[in-house]
Short mmCIF file of C-alpha atoms in Angstrom, two decimals:
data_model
loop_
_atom_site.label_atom_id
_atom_site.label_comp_id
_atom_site.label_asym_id
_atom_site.label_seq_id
_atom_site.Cartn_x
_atom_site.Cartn_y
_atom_site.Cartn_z
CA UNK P 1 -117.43 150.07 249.91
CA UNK P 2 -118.83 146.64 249.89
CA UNK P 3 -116.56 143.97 250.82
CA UNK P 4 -116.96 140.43 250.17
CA UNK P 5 -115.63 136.68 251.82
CA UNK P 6 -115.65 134.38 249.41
CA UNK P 7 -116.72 130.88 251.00
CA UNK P 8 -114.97 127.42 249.18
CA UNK P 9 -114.05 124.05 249.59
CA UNK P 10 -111.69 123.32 246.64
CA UNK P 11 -109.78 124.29 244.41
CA UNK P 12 -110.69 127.85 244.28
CA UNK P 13 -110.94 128.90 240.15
CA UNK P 14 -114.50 130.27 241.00
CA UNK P 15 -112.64 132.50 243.71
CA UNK P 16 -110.19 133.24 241.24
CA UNK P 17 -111.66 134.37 238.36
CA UNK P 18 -113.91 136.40 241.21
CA UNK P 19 -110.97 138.22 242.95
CA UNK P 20 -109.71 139.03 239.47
CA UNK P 21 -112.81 140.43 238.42
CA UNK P 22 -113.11 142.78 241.81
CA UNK P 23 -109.34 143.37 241.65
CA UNK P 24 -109.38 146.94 240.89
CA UNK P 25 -113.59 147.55 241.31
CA UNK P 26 -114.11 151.37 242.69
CA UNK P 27 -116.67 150.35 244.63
CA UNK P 28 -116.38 145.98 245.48
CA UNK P 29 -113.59 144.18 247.08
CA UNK P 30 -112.83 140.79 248.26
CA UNK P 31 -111.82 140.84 251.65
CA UNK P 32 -111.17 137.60 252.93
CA UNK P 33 -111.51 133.93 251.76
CA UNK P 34 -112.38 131.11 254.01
CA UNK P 35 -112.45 127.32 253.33
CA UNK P 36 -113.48 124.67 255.81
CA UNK P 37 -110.55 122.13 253.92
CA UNK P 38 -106.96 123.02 255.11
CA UNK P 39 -105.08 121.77 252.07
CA UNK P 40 -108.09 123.86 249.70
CA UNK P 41 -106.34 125.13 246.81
CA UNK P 42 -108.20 128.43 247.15
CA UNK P 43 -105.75 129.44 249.84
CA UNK P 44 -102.92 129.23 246.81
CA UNK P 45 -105.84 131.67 244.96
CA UNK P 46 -106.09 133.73 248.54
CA UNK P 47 -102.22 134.07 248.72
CA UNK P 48 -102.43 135.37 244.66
CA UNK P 49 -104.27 138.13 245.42
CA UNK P 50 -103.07 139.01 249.08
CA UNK P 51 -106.46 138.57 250.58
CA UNK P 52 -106.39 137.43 254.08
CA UNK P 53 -107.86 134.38 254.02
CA UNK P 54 -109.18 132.09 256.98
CA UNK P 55 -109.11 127.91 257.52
CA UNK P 56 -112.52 127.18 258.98
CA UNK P 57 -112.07 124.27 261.46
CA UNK P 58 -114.48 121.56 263.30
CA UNK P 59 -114.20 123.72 266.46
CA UNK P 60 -114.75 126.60 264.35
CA UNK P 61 -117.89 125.56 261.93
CA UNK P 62 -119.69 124.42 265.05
CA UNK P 63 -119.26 128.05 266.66
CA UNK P 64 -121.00 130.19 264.56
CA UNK P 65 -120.76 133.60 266.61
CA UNK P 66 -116.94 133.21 266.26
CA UNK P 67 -117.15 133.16 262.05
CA UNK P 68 -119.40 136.08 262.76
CA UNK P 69 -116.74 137.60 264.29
CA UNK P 70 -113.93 137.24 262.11
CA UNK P 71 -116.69 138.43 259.15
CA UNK P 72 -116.65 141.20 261.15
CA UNK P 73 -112.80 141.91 261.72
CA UNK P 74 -113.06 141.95 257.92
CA UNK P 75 -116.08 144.48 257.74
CA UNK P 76 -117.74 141.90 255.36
CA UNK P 77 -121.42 143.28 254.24
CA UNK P 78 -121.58 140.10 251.48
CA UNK P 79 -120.59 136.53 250.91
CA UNK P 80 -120.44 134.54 248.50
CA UNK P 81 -119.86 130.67 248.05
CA UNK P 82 -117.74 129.41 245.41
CA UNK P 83 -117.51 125.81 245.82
CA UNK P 84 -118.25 125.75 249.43
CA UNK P 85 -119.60 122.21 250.47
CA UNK P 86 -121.31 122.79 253.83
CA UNK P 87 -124.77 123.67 255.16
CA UNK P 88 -124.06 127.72 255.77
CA UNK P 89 -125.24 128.06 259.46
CA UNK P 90 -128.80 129.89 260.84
CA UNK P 91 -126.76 132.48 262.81
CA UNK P 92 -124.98 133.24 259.29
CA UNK P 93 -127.56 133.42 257.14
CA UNK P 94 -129.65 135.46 259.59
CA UNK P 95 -126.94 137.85 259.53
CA UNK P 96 -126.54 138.24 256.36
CA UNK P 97 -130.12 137.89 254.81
CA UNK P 98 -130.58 138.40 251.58
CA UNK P 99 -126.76 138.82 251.05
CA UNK P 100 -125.36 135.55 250.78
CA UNK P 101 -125.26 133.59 247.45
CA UNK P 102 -124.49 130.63 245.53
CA UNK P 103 -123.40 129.00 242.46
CA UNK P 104 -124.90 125.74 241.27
CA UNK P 105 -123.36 123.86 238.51
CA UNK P 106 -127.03 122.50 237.27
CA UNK P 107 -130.77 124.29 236.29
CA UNK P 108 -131.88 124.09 239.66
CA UNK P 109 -134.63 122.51 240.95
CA UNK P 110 -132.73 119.98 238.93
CA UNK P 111 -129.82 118.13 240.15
CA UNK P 112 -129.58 120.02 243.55
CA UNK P 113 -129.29 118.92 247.25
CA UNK P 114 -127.25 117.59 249.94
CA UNK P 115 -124.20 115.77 247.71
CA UNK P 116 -125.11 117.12 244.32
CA UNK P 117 -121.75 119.26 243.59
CA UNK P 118 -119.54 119.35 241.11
CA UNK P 119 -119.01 115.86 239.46
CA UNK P 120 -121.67 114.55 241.30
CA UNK P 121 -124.27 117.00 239.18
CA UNK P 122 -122.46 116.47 236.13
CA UNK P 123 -122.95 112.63 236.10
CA UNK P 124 -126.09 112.88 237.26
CA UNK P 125 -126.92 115.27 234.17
CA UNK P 126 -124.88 112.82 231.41
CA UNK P 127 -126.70 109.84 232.74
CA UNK P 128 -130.29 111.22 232.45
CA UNK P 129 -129.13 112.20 228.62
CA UNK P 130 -130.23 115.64 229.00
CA UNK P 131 -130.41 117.83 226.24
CA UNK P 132 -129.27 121.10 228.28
CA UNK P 133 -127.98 122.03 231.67
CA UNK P 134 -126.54 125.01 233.10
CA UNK P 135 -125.80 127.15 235.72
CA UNK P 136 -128.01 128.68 238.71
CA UNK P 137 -127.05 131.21 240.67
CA UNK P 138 -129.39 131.86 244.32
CA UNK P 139 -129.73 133.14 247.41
CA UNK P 140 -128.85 131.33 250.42
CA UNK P 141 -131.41 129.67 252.58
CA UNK P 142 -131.37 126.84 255.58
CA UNK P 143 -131.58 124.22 252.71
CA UNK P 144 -129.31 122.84 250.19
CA UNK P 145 -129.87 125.02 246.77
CA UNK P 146 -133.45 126.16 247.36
CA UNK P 147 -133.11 130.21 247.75
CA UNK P 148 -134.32 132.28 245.50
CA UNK P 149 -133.29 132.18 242.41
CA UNK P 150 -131.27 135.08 240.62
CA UNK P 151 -129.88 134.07 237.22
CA UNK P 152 -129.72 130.87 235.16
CA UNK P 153 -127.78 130.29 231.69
CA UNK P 154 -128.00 127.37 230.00
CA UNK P 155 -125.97 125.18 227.90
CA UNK P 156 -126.87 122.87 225.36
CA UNK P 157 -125.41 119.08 225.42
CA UNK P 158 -124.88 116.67 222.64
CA UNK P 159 -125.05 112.57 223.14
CA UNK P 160 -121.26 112.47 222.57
CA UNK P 161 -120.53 114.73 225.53
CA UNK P 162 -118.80 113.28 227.85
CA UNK P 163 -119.06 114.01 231.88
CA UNK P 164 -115.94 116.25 231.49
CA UNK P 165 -116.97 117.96 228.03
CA UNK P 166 -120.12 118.67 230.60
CA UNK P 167 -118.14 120.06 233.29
CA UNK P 168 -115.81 122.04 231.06
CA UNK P 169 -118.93 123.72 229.52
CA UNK P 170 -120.17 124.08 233.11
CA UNK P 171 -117.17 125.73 233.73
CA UNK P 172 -117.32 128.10 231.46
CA UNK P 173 -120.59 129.72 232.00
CA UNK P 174 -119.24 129.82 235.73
CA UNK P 175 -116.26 132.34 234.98
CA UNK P 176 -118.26 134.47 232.37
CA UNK P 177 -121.35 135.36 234.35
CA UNK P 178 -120.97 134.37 238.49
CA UNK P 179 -118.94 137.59 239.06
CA UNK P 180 -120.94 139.79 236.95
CA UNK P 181 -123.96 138.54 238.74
CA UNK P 182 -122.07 139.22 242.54
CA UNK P 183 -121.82 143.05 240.88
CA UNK P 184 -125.17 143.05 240.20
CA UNK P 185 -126.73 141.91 243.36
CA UNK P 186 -124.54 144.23 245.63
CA UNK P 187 -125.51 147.12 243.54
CA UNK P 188 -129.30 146.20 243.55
CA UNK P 189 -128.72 145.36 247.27
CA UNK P 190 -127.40 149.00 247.84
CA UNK P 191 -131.17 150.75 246.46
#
C-alpha cells in the first residue's frame, strides 16, 4: 500500500480532484493533507474525504525532523504538492528522493521560480502573447521547479484569451492528467 500527503497552500481543488481519484484505489491512498495556511481551503477538501489532515506552522516548517515525524505517524512512502507555496526542506526531500512531486501551471523552464504560481504564471504567459502553455509535472529538488521533469501537456491560446480563460484551461489539464500521473510514478517507483 502506498500512501500519500498531499502538500497545499490554497484552496485545495488539485487535492480534491486527487483524493477523489485515489478514493477507492486497491493499491494508493491519501493519507494525510498538510497546508502551511491555517484558513487553506484544502482542510474543507481534507474534512470531505476524512483524511487527517495537518496545519503546518512557523515553529513547525522551521523543524523539519518533526514533519518527518508526523509523515511517519501517517506511514507516508509519497508526497505530492498541490498548490503548495514553500521551498520543500533538504531533510524532506532527502527523505523522500525521488518520491516527491509537483505540479506547475506553465511549460517549465518557462514561467517557473520563486513567485511564479498560479496567477502570477498565468499573467506572465498572457502578457508575453504566447501561443501555448501548459502544464508540467516534476520531481522535487532544492530549487523552485527545476526537478526532473515527468509529463507536460500543452494547451493552445488564442489573442482573445483572457488571464482567466488561461487559468481555466490551465485548470483543466490539471484535474485530467496530475492524478493519473501520481498513479503512474508510484507504480514505476514500486519496479
Amino acid at each position: 500500500m502506498t500512501q500519500i500527503a498531499i502538500f497545499a497552500s490554497g484552496q485545495g481543488s488539485n487535492a480534491d480532484t486527487i483524493c477523489r481519484y485515489f478514493k477507492h484505489h486497491p493499491t494508493i491512498w491519501v493519507s494525510c493533507i498538510l497546508s502551511d495556511r491555517k484558513a487553506a481551503g484544502v482542510f474543507n477538501v481534507a474534512a470531505l474525504h476524512k483524511v487527517p489532515s495537518v496545519y503546518l506552522s512557523k515553529d513547525l516548517l522551521m523543524d523539519p525532523p518533526s514533519i518527518l515525524k508526523i509523515l511517519s505517524t501517517y506511514n507516508i512512502n509519497f508526497i505530492v504538492l498541490a498548490g503548495y507555496l514553500r521551498l520543500v526542506s533538504v531533510d524532506l526531500i532527502n527523505a523522500y528522493r525521488g518520491k516527491i512531486i509537483n505540479i506547475h501551471p506553465a511549460l517549465l523552464p518557462k514561467y517557473g521560480g520563486k513567485g511564479m504560481f498560479g496567477r502570477h504564471v498565468h499573467e506572465a504567459v498572457h502578457n508575453a502573447h504566447e501561443s501555448e502553455t501548459g502544464i508540467t509535472i516534476h520531481h522535487v529538488n532544492e530549487h523552485y521547479d527545476k526537478g526532473d521533469i515527468i509529463f507536460q501537456a500543452k494547451v493552445e491560446l488564442n489573442e482573445h484569451d483572457s488571464v482567466e480563460a488561461i487559468a481555466a484551461k490551465i485548470h483543466q489539464l490539471e484535474m485530467q492528467n496530475y492524478p493519473k500521473v501520481i498513479e503512474d510514478c508510484i507504480i514505476n517507483s514500486l519496479h
